[in-house]
mmCIF file of C-alpha atoms and ligand atoms in Angstrom:
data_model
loop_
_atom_site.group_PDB
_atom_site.id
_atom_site.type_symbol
_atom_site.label_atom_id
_atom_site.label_comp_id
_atom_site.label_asym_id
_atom_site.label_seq_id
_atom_site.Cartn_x
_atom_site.Cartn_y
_atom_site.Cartn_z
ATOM 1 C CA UNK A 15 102.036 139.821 148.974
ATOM 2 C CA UNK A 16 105.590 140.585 149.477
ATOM 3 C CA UNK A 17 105.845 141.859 153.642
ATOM 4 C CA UNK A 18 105.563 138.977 155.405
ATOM 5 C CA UNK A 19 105.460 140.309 159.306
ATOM 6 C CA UNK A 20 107.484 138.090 162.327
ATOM 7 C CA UNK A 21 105.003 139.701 164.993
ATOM 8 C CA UNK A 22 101.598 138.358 165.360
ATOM 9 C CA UNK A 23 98.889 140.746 163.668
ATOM 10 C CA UNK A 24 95.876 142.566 165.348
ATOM 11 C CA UNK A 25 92.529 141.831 164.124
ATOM 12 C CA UNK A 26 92.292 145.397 162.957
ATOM 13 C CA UNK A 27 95.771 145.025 161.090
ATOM 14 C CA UNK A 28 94.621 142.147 159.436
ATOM 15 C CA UNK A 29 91.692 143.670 158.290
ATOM 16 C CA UNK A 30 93.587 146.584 157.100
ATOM 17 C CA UNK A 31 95.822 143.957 155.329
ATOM 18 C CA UNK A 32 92.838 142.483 153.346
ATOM 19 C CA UNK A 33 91.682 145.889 152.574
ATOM 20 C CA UNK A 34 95.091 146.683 151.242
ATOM 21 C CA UNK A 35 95.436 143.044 149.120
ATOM 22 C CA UNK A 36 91.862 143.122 148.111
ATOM 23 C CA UNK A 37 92.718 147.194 146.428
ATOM 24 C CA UNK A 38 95.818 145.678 144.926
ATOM 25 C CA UNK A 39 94.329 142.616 143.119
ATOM 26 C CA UNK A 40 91.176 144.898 142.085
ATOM 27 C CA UNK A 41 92.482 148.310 140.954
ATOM 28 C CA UNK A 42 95.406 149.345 139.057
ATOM 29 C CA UNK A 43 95.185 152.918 140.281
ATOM 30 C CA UNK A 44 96.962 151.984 143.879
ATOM 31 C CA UNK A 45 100.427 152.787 143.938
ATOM 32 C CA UNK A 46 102.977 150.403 143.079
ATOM 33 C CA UNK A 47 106.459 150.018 145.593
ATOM 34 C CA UNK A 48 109.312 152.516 144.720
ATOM 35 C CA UNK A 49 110.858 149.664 142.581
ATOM 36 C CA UNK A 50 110.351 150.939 139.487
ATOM 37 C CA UNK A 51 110.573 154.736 139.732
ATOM 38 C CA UNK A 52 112.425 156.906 137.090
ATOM 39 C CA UNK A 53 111.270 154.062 134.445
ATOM 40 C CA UNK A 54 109.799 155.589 131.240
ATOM 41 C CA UNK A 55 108.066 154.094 128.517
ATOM 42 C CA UNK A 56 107.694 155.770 125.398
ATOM 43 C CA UNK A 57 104.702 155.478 123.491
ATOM 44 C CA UNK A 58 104.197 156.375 120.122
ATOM 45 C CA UNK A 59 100.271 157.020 119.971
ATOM 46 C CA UNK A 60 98.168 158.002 116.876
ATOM 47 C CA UNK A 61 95.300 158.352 119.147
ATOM 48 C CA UNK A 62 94.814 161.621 121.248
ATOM 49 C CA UNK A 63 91.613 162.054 123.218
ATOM 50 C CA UNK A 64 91.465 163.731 126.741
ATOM 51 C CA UNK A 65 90.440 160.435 128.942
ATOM 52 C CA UNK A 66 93.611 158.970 127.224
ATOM 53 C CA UNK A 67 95.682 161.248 129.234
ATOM 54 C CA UNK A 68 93.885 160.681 132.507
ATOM 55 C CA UNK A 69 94.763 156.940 132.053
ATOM 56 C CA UNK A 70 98.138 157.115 131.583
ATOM 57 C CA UNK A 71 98.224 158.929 134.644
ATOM 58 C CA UNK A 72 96.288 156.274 136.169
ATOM 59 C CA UNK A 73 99.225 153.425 135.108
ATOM 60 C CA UNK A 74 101.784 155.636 136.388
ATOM 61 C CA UNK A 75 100.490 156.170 139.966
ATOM 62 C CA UNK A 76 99.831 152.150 139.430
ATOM 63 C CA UNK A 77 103.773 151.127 138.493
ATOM 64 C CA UNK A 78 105.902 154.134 139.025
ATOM 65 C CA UNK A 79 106.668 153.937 135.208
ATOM 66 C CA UNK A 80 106.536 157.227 133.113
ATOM 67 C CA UNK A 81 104.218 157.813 129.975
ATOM 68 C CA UNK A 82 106.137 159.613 127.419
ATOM 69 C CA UNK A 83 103.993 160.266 124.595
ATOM 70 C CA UNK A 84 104.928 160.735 120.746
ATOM 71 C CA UNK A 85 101.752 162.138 118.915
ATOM 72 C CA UNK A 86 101.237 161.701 115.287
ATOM 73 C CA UNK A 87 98.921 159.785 112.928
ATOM 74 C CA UNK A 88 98.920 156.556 111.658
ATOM 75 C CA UNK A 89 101.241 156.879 108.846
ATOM 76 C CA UNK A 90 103.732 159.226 110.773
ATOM 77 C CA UNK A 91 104.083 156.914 113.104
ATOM 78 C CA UNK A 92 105.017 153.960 111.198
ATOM 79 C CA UNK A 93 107.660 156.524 108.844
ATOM 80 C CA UNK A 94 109.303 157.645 111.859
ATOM 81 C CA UNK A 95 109.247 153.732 113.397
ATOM 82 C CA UNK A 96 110.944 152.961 110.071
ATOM 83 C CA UNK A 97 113.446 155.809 109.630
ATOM 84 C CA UNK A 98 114.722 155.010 113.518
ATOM 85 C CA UNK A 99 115.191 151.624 112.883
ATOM 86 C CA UNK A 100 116.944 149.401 115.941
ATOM 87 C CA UNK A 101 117.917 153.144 117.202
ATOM 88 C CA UNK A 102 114.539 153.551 117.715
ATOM 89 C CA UNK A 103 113.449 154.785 121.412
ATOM 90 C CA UNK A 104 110.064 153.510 120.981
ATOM 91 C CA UNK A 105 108.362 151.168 123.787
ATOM 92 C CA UNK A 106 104.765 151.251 122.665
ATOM 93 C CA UNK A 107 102.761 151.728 119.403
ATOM 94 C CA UNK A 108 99.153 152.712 119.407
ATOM 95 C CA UNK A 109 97.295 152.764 116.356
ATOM 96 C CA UNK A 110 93.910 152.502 114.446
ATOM 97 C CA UNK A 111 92.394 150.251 112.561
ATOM 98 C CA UNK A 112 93.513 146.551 111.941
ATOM 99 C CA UNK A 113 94.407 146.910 108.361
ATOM 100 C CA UNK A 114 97.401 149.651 109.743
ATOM 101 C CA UNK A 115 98.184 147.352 112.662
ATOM 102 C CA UNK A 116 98.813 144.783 109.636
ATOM 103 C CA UNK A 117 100.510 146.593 107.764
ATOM 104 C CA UNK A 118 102.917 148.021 110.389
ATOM 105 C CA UNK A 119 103.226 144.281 111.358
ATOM 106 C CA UNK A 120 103.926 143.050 107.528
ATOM 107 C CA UNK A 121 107.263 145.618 107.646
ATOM 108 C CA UNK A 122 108.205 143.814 110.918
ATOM 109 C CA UNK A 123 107.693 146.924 113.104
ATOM 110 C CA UNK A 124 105.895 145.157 116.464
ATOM 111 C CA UNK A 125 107.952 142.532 119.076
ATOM 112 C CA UNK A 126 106.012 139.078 118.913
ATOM 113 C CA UNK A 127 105.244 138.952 122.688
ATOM 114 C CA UNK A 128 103.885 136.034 125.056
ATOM 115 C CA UNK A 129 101.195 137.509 127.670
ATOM 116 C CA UNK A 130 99.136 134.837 129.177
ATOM 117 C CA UNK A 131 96.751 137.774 130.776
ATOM 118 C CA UNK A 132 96.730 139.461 127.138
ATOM 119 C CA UNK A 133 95.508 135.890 125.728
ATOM 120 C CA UNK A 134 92.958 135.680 128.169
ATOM 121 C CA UNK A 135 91.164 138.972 127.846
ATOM 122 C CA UNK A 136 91.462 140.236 124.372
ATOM 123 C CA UNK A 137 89.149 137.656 122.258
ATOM 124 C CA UNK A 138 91.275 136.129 119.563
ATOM 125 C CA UNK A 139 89.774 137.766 116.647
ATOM 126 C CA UNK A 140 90.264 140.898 117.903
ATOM 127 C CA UNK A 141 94.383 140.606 117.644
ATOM 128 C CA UNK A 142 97.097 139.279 115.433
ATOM 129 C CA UNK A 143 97.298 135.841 114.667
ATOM 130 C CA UNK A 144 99.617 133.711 117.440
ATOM 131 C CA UNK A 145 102.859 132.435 115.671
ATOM 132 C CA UNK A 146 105.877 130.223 117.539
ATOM 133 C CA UNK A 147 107.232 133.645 118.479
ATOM 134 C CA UNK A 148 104.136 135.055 120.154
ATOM 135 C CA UNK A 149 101.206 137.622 119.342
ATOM 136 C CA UNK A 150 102.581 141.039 118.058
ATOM 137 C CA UNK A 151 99.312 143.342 118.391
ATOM 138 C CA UNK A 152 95.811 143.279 120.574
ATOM 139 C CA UNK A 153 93.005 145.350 120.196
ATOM 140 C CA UNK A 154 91.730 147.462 122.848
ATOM 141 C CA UNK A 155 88.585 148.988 122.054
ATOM 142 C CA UNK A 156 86.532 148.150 118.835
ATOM 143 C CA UNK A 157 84.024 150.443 116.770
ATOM 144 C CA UNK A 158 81.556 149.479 114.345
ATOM 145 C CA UNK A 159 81.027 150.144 110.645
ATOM 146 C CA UNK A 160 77.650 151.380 110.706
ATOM 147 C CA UNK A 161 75.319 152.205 108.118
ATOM 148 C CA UNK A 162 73.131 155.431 108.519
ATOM 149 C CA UNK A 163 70.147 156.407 106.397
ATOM 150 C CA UNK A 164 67.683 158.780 105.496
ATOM 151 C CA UNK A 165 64.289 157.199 106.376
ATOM 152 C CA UNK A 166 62.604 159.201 104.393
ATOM 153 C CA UNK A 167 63.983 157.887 101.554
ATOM 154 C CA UNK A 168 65.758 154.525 102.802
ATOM 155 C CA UNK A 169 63.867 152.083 104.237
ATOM 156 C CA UNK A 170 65.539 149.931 107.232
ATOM 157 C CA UNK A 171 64.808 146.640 105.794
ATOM 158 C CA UNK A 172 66.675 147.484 102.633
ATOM 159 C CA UNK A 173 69.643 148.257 104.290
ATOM 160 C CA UNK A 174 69.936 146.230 107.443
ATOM 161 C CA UNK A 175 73.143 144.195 106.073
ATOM 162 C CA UNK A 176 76.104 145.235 104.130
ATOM 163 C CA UNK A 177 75.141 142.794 101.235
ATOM 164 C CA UNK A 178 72.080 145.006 100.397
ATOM 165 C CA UNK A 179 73.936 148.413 99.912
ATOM 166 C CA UNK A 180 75.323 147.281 96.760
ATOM 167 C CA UNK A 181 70.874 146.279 95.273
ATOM 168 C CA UNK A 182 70.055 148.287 92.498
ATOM 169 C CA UNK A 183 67.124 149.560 94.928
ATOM 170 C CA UNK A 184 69.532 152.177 96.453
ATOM 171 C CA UNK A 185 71.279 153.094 92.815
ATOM 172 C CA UNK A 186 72.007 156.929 93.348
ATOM 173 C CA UNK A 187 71.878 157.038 96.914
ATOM 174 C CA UNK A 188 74.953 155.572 98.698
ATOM 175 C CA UNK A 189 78.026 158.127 99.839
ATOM 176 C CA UNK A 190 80.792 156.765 101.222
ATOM 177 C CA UNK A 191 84.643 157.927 101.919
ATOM 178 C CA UNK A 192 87.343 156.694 99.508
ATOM 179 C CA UNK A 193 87.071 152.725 99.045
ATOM 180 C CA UNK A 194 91.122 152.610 99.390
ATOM 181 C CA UNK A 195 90.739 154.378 103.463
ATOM 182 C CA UNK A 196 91.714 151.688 105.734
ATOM 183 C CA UNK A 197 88.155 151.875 107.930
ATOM 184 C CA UNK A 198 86.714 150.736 104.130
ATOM 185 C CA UNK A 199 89.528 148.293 103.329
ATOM 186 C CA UNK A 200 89.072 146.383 106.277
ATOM 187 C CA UNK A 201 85.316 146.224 105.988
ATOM 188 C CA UNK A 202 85.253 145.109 102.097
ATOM 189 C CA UNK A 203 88.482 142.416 103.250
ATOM 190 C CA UNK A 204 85.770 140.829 105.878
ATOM 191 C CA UNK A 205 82.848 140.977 103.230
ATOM 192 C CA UNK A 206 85.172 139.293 100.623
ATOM 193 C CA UNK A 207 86.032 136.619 102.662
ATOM 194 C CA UNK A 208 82.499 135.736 103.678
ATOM 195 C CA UNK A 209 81.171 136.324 99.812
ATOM 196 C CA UNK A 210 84.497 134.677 98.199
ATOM 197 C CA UNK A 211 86.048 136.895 95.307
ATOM 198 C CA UNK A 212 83.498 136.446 92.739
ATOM 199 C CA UNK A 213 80.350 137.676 94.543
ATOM 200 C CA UNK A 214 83.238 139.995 96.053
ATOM 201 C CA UNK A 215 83.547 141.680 92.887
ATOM 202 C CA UNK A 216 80.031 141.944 92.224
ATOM 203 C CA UNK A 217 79.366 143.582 94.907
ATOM 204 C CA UNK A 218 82.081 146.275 94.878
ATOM 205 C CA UNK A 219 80.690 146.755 91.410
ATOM 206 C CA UNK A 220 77.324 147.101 93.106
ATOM 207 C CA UNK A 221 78.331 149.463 95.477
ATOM 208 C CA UNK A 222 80.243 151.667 92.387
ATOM 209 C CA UNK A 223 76.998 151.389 90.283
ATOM 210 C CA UNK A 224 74.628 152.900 93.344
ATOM 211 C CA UNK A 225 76.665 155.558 94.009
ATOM 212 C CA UNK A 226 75.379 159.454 94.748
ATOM 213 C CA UNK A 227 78.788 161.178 94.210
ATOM 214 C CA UNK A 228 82.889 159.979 94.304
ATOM 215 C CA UNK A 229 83.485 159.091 97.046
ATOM 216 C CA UNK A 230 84.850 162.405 99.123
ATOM 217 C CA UNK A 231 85.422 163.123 103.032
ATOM 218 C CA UNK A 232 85.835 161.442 105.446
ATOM 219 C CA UNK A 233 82.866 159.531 107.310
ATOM 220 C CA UNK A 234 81.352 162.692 109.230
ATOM 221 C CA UNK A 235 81.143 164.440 105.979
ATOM 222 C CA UNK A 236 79.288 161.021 104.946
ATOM 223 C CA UNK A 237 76.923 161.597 107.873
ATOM 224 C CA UNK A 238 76.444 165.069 107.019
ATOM 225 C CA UNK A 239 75.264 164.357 103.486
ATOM 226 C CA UNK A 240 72.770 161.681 104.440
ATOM 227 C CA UNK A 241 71.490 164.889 106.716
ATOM 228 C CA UNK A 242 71.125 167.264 104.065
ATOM 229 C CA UNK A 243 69.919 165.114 101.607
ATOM 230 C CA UNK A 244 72.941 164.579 98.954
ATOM 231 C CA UNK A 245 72.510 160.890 99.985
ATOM 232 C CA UNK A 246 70.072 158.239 101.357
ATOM 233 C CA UNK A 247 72.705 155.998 102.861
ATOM 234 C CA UNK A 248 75.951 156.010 103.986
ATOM 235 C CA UNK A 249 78.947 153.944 105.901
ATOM 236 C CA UNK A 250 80.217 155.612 109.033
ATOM 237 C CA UNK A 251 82.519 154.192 112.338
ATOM 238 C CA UNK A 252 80.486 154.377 115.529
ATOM 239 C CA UNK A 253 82.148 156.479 117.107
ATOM 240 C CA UNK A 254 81.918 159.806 114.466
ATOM 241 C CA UNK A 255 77.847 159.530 114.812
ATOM 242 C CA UNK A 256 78.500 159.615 118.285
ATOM 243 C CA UNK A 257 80.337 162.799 118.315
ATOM 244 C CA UNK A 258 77.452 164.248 116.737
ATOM 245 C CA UNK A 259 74.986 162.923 119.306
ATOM 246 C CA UNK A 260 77.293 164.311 122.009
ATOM 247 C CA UNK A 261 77.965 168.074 120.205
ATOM 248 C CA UNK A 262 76.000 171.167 121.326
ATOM 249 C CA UNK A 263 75.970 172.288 118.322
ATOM 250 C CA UNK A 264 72.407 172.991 116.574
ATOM 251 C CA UNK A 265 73.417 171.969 113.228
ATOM 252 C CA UNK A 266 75.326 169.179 114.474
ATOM 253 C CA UNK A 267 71.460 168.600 116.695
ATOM 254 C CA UNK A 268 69.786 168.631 113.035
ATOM 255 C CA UNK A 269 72.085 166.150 111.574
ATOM 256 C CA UNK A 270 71.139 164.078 114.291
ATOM 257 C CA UNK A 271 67.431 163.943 114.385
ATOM 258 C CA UNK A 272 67.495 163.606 110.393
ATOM 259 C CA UNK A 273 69.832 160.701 109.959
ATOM 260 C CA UNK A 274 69.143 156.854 111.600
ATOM 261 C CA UNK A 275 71.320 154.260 112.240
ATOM 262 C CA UNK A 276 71.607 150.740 111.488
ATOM 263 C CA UNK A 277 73.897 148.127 113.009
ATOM 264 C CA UNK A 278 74.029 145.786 109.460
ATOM 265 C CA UNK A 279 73.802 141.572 109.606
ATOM 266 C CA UNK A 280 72.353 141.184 112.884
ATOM 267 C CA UNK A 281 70.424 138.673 111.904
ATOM 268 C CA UNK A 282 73.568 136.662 110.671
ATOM 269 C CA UNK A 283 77.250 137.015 110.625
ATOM 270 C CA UNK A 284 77.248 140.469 112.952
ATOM 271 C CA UNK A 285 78.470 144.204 112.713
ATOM 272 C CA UNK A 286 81.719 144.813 110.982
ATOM 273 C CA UNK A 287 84.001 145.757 114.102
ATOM 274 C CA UNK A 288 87.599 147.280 114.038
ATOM 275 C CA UNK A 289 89.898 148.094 116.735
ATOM 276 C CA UNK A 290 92.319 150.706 118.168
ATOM 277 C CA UNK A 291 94.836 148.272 118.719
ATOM 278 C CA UNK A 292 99.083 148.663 120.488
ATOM 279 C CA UNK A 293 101.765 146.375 120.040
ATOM 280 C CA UNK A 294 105.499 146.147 121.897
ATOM 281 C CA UNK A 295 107.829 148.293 119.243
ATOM 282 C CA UNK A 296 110.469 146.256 117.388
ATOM 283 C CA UNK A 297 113.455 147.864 119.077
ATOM 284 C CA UNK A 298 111.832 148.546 122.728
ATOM 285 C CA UNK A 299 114.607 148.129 125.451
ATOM 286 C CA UNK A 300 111.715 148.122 127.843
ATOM 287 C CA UNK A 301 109.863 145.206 126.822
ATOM 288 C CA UNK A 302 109.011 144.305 130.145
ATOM 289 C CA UNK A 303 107.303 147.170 131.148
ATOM 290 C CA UNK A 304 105.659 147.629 127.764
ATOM 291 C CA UNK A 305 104.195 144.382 128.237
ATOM 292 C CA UNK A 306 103.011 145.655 131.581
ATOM 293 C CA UNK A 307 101.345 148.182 130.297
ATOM 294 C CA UNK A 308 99.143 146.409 127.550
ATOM 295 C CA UNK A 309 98.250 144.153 130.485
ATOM 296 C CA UNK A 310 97.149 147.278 132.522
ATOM 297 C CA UNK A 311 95.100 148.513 129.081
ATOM 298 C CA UNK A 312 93.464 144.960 129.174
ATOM 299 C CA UNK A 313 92.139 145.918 132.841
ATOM 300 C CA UNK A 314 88.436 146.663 133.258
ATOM 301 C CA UNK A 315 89.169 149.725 134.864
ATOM 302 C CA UNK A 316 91.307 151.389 131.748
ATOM 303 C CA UNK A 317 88.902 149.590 129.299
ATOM 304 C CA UNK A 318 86.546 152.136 130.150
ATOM 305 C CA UNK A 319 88.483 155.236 129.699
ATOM 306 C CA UNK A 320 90.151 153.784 126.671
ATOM 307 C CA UNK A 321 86.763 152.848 125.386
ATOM 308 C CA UNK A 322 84.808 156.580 126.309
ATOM 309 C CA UNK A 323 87.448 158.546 125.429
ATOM 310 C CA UNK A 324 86.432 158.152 121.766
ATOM 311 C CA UNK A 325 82.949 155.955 122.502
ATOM 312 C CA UNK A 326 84.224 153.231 121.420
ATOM 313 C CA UNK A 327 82.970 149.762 122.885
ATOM 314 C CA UNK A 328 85.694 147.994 125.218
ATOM 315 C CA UNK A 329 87.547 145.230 123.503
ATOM 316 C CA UNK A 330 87.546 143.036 126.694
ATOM 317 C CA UNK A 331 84.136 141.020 126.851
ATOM 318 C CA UNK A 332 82.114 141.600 129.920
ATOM 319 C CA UNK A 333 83.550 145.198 130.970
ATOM 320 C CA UNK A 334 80.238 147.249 131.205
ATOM 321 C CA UNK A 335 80.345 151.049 129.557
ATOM 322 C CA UNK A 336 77.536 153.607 130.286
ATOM 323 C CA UNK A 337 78.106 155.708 127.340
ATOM 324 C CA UNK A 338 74.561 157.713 126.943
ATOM 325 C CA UNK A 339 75.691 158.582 123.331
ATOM 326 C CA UNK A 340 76.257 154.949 122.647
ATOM 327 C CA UNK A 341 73.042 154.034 124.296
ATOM 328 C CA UNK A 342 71.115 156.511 122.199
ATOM 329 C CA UNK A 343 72.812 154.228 119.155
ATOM 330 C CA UNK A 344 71.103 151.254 120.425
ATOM 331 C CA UNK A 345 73.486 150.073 122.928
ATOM 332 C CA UNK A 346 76.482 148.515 123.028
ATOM 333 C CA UNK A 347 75.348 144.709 122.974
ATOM 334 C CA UNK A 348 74.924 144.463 119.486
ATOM 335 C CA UNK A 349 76.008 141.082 117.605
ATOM 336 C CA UNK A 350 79.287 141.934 115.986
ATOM 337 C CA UNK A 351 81.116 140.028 113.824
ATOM 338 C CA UNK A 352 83.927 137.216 114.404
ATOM 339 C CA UNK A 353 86.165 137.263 111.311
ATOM 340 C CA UNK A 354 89.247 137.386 112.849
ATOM 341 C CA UNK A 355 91.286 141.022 111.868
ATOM 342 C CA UNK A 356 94.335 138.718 110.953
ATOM 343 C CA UNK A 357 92.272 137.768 107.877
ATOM 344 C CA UNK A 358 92.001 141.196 106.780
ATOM 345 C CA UNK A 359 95.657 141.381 106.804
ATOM 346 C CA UNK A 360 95.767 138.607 103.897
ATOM 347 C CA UNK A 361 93.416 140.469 101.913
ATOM 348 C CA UNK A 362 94.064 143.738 101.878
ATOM 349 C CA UNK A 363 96.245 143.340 98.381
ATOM 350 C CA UNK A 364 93.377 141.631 96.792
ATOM 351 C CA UNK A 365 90.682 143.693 98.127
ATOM 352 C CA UNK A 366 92.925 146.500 96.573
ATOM 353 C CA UNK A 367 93.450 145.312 93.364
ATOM 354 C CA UNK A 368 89.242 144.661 93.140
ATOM 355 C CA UNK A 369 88.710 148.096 93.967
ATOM 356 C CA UNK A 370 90.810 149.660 91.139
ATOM 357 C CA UNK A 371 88.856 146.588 88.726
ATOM 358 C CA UNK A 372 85.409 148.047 90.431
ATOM 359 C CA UNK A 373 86.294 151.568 89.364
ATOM 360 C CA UNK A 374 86.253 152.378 93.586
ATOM 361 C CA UNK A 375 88.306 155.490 94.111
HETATM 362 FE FE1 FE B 17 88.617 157.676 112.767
#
């Protein structure tokens, strides 16, 4: 700690002191010296859930340092990243999915940074690969790629791995959203890489051959249809079947009790997981701070909002959620997979180019 006092220290001051250290080391919420007032950062976010806000709070009581928030999605973000160039007053980019945190990367949009506190809490798989210059984005919360069935018509040993879905067993019965959507990208690059490009191909074909309908929607509506019976399986992120465990809503209830859910290859190479991921923008002239607050994302503390705010599981191994939605789901200490994202980066072109060959809209 910085005040270092001449006089000699009561006991009770000195417990006070340790009080005061032990909050300072332990919680970012305690507010930081007057140093850095009337800094702002200014983060361009493509995620916008209500315990997002109460965290940004949270870092500014913690450092003084203003959230200034530029809301779009994915895609707007990286146009107007691209169209502001070194102008560019952005500090901060938060997106979804590792395949757009790739591809924002390939166009040279994120500032490699060195973080040794980044490096130690976000497991290595879960961010870019480390080059000379540094790491340029880190995941922060993951969700799976689930699969959810119809038991009635589906049974759970037939579909508990994403190999399986493509069997002729479950010909007419699989829905999914359009093969090209980055959630799906980023699953088939992981499944490619593990089946090499042959069996690759065969089993985007697979998948083609046992579809209900063209693919359509997005992965609610995929939920929905397993519900009402247009299909027997389906892929959906975590995150959109818990919405529907958390709504009030009795049809919302009925899709629900109708539909189960099954956390694919736990018995060998693990869940498909994805992130929500930030990097430092190319251009930031606050790199310092925006550093500072990736580190302060990283902290068990904001894990948890970052994570419930869309029940998502933290990215940070160890940091314990009580989600009741996600506990419904089976928990949150499911065996997910390893692949590192950085490899879905290298195939996304490939995994592309087997879709159109597969017929996969
Ligand atoms: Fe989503």
């Amino acid at each position: 700690m910085h005040n270092r006092s001449p006089r000699p220290t009561s006991p009770v001051r000195r417990a006070l002191n340790r009080t005061l250290l032990a909050l300072c080391l332990t919680s970012p919420w305690v507010a930081a010296p007057a140093a850095a007032q009337n800094q702002t950062l200014n983060l361009y976010s493509a995620r916008h859930y209500p315990g997002d806000e109460a965290l940004y709070d949270a870092f500014t009581r913690a450092t003084g340092i203003t959230i200034r928030r530029v809301d779009s999605d994915d895609a707007g973000i990286v146009a107007r990243l691209r169209a502001e160039g070194a102008a560019s007053p952005a500090d901060v980019v938060l997106l979804v999915d590792a395949a757009r945190m790739a591809a924002a990367d390939a166009q040279g949009l994120f500032l490699p940074i060195r973080s040794a506190k980044l490096e130690a809490a976000v497991p290595a798989h879960l961010r870019a690969a480390a080059t000379p210059q540094g790491t340029t984005w880190f995941g922060f919360s993951t969700r799976a790629r689930v699969i959810v069935y119809d038991p009635l018509r589906v049974k759970a040993e037939d579909v508990a791995t994403y190999e399986q879905l493509s069997h002729p067993k479950l010909k007419g019965l699989l829905c999914t959203r359009s093969g090209s959507h980055p959630y799906n990208l980023s699953l088939f690059a992981t499944v490619i890489e593990r089946l090499g490009d042959e069996k690759g191909q065969a089993w985007l074909n697979g998948l083609v051959a046992n579809m209900a309908r063209p693919p359509q929607g997005g992965d609610t509506d995929q939920i929905r249809a397993v519900a009402s019976g247009e299909c027997g399986v389906a892929l959906t992120n975590s995150y959109y079947l818990a919405r529907l465990i958390n709504s009030d809503k009795p049809e919302d209830r009925r899709v629900v009790e109708r539909v189960r859910v099954m956390f694919p290859n736990q018995a060998s190479t693990g869940t498909h997981v994805n992130i929500a991921g930030a990097a430092v923008a190319r251009h930031s002239k606050n790199v310092d701070a925006a550093v500072r607050f990736l580190e302060f994302l990283a902290t068990p503390e904001a894990q948890q909002y970052f994570a419930n705010s869309n029940n998502e599981y933290p990215a940070v191994p160890g940091v314990k959620l009580d989600n009741p939605a996600l506990r419904s789901m089976g928990g949150t200490d499911f065996k997910a997979e390893t692949i590192p994202l950085s490899t879905v980066a290298k195939n996304l072109t490939k995994v592309q180019q087997m879709l159109d060959r597969a017929g996969f809209r």
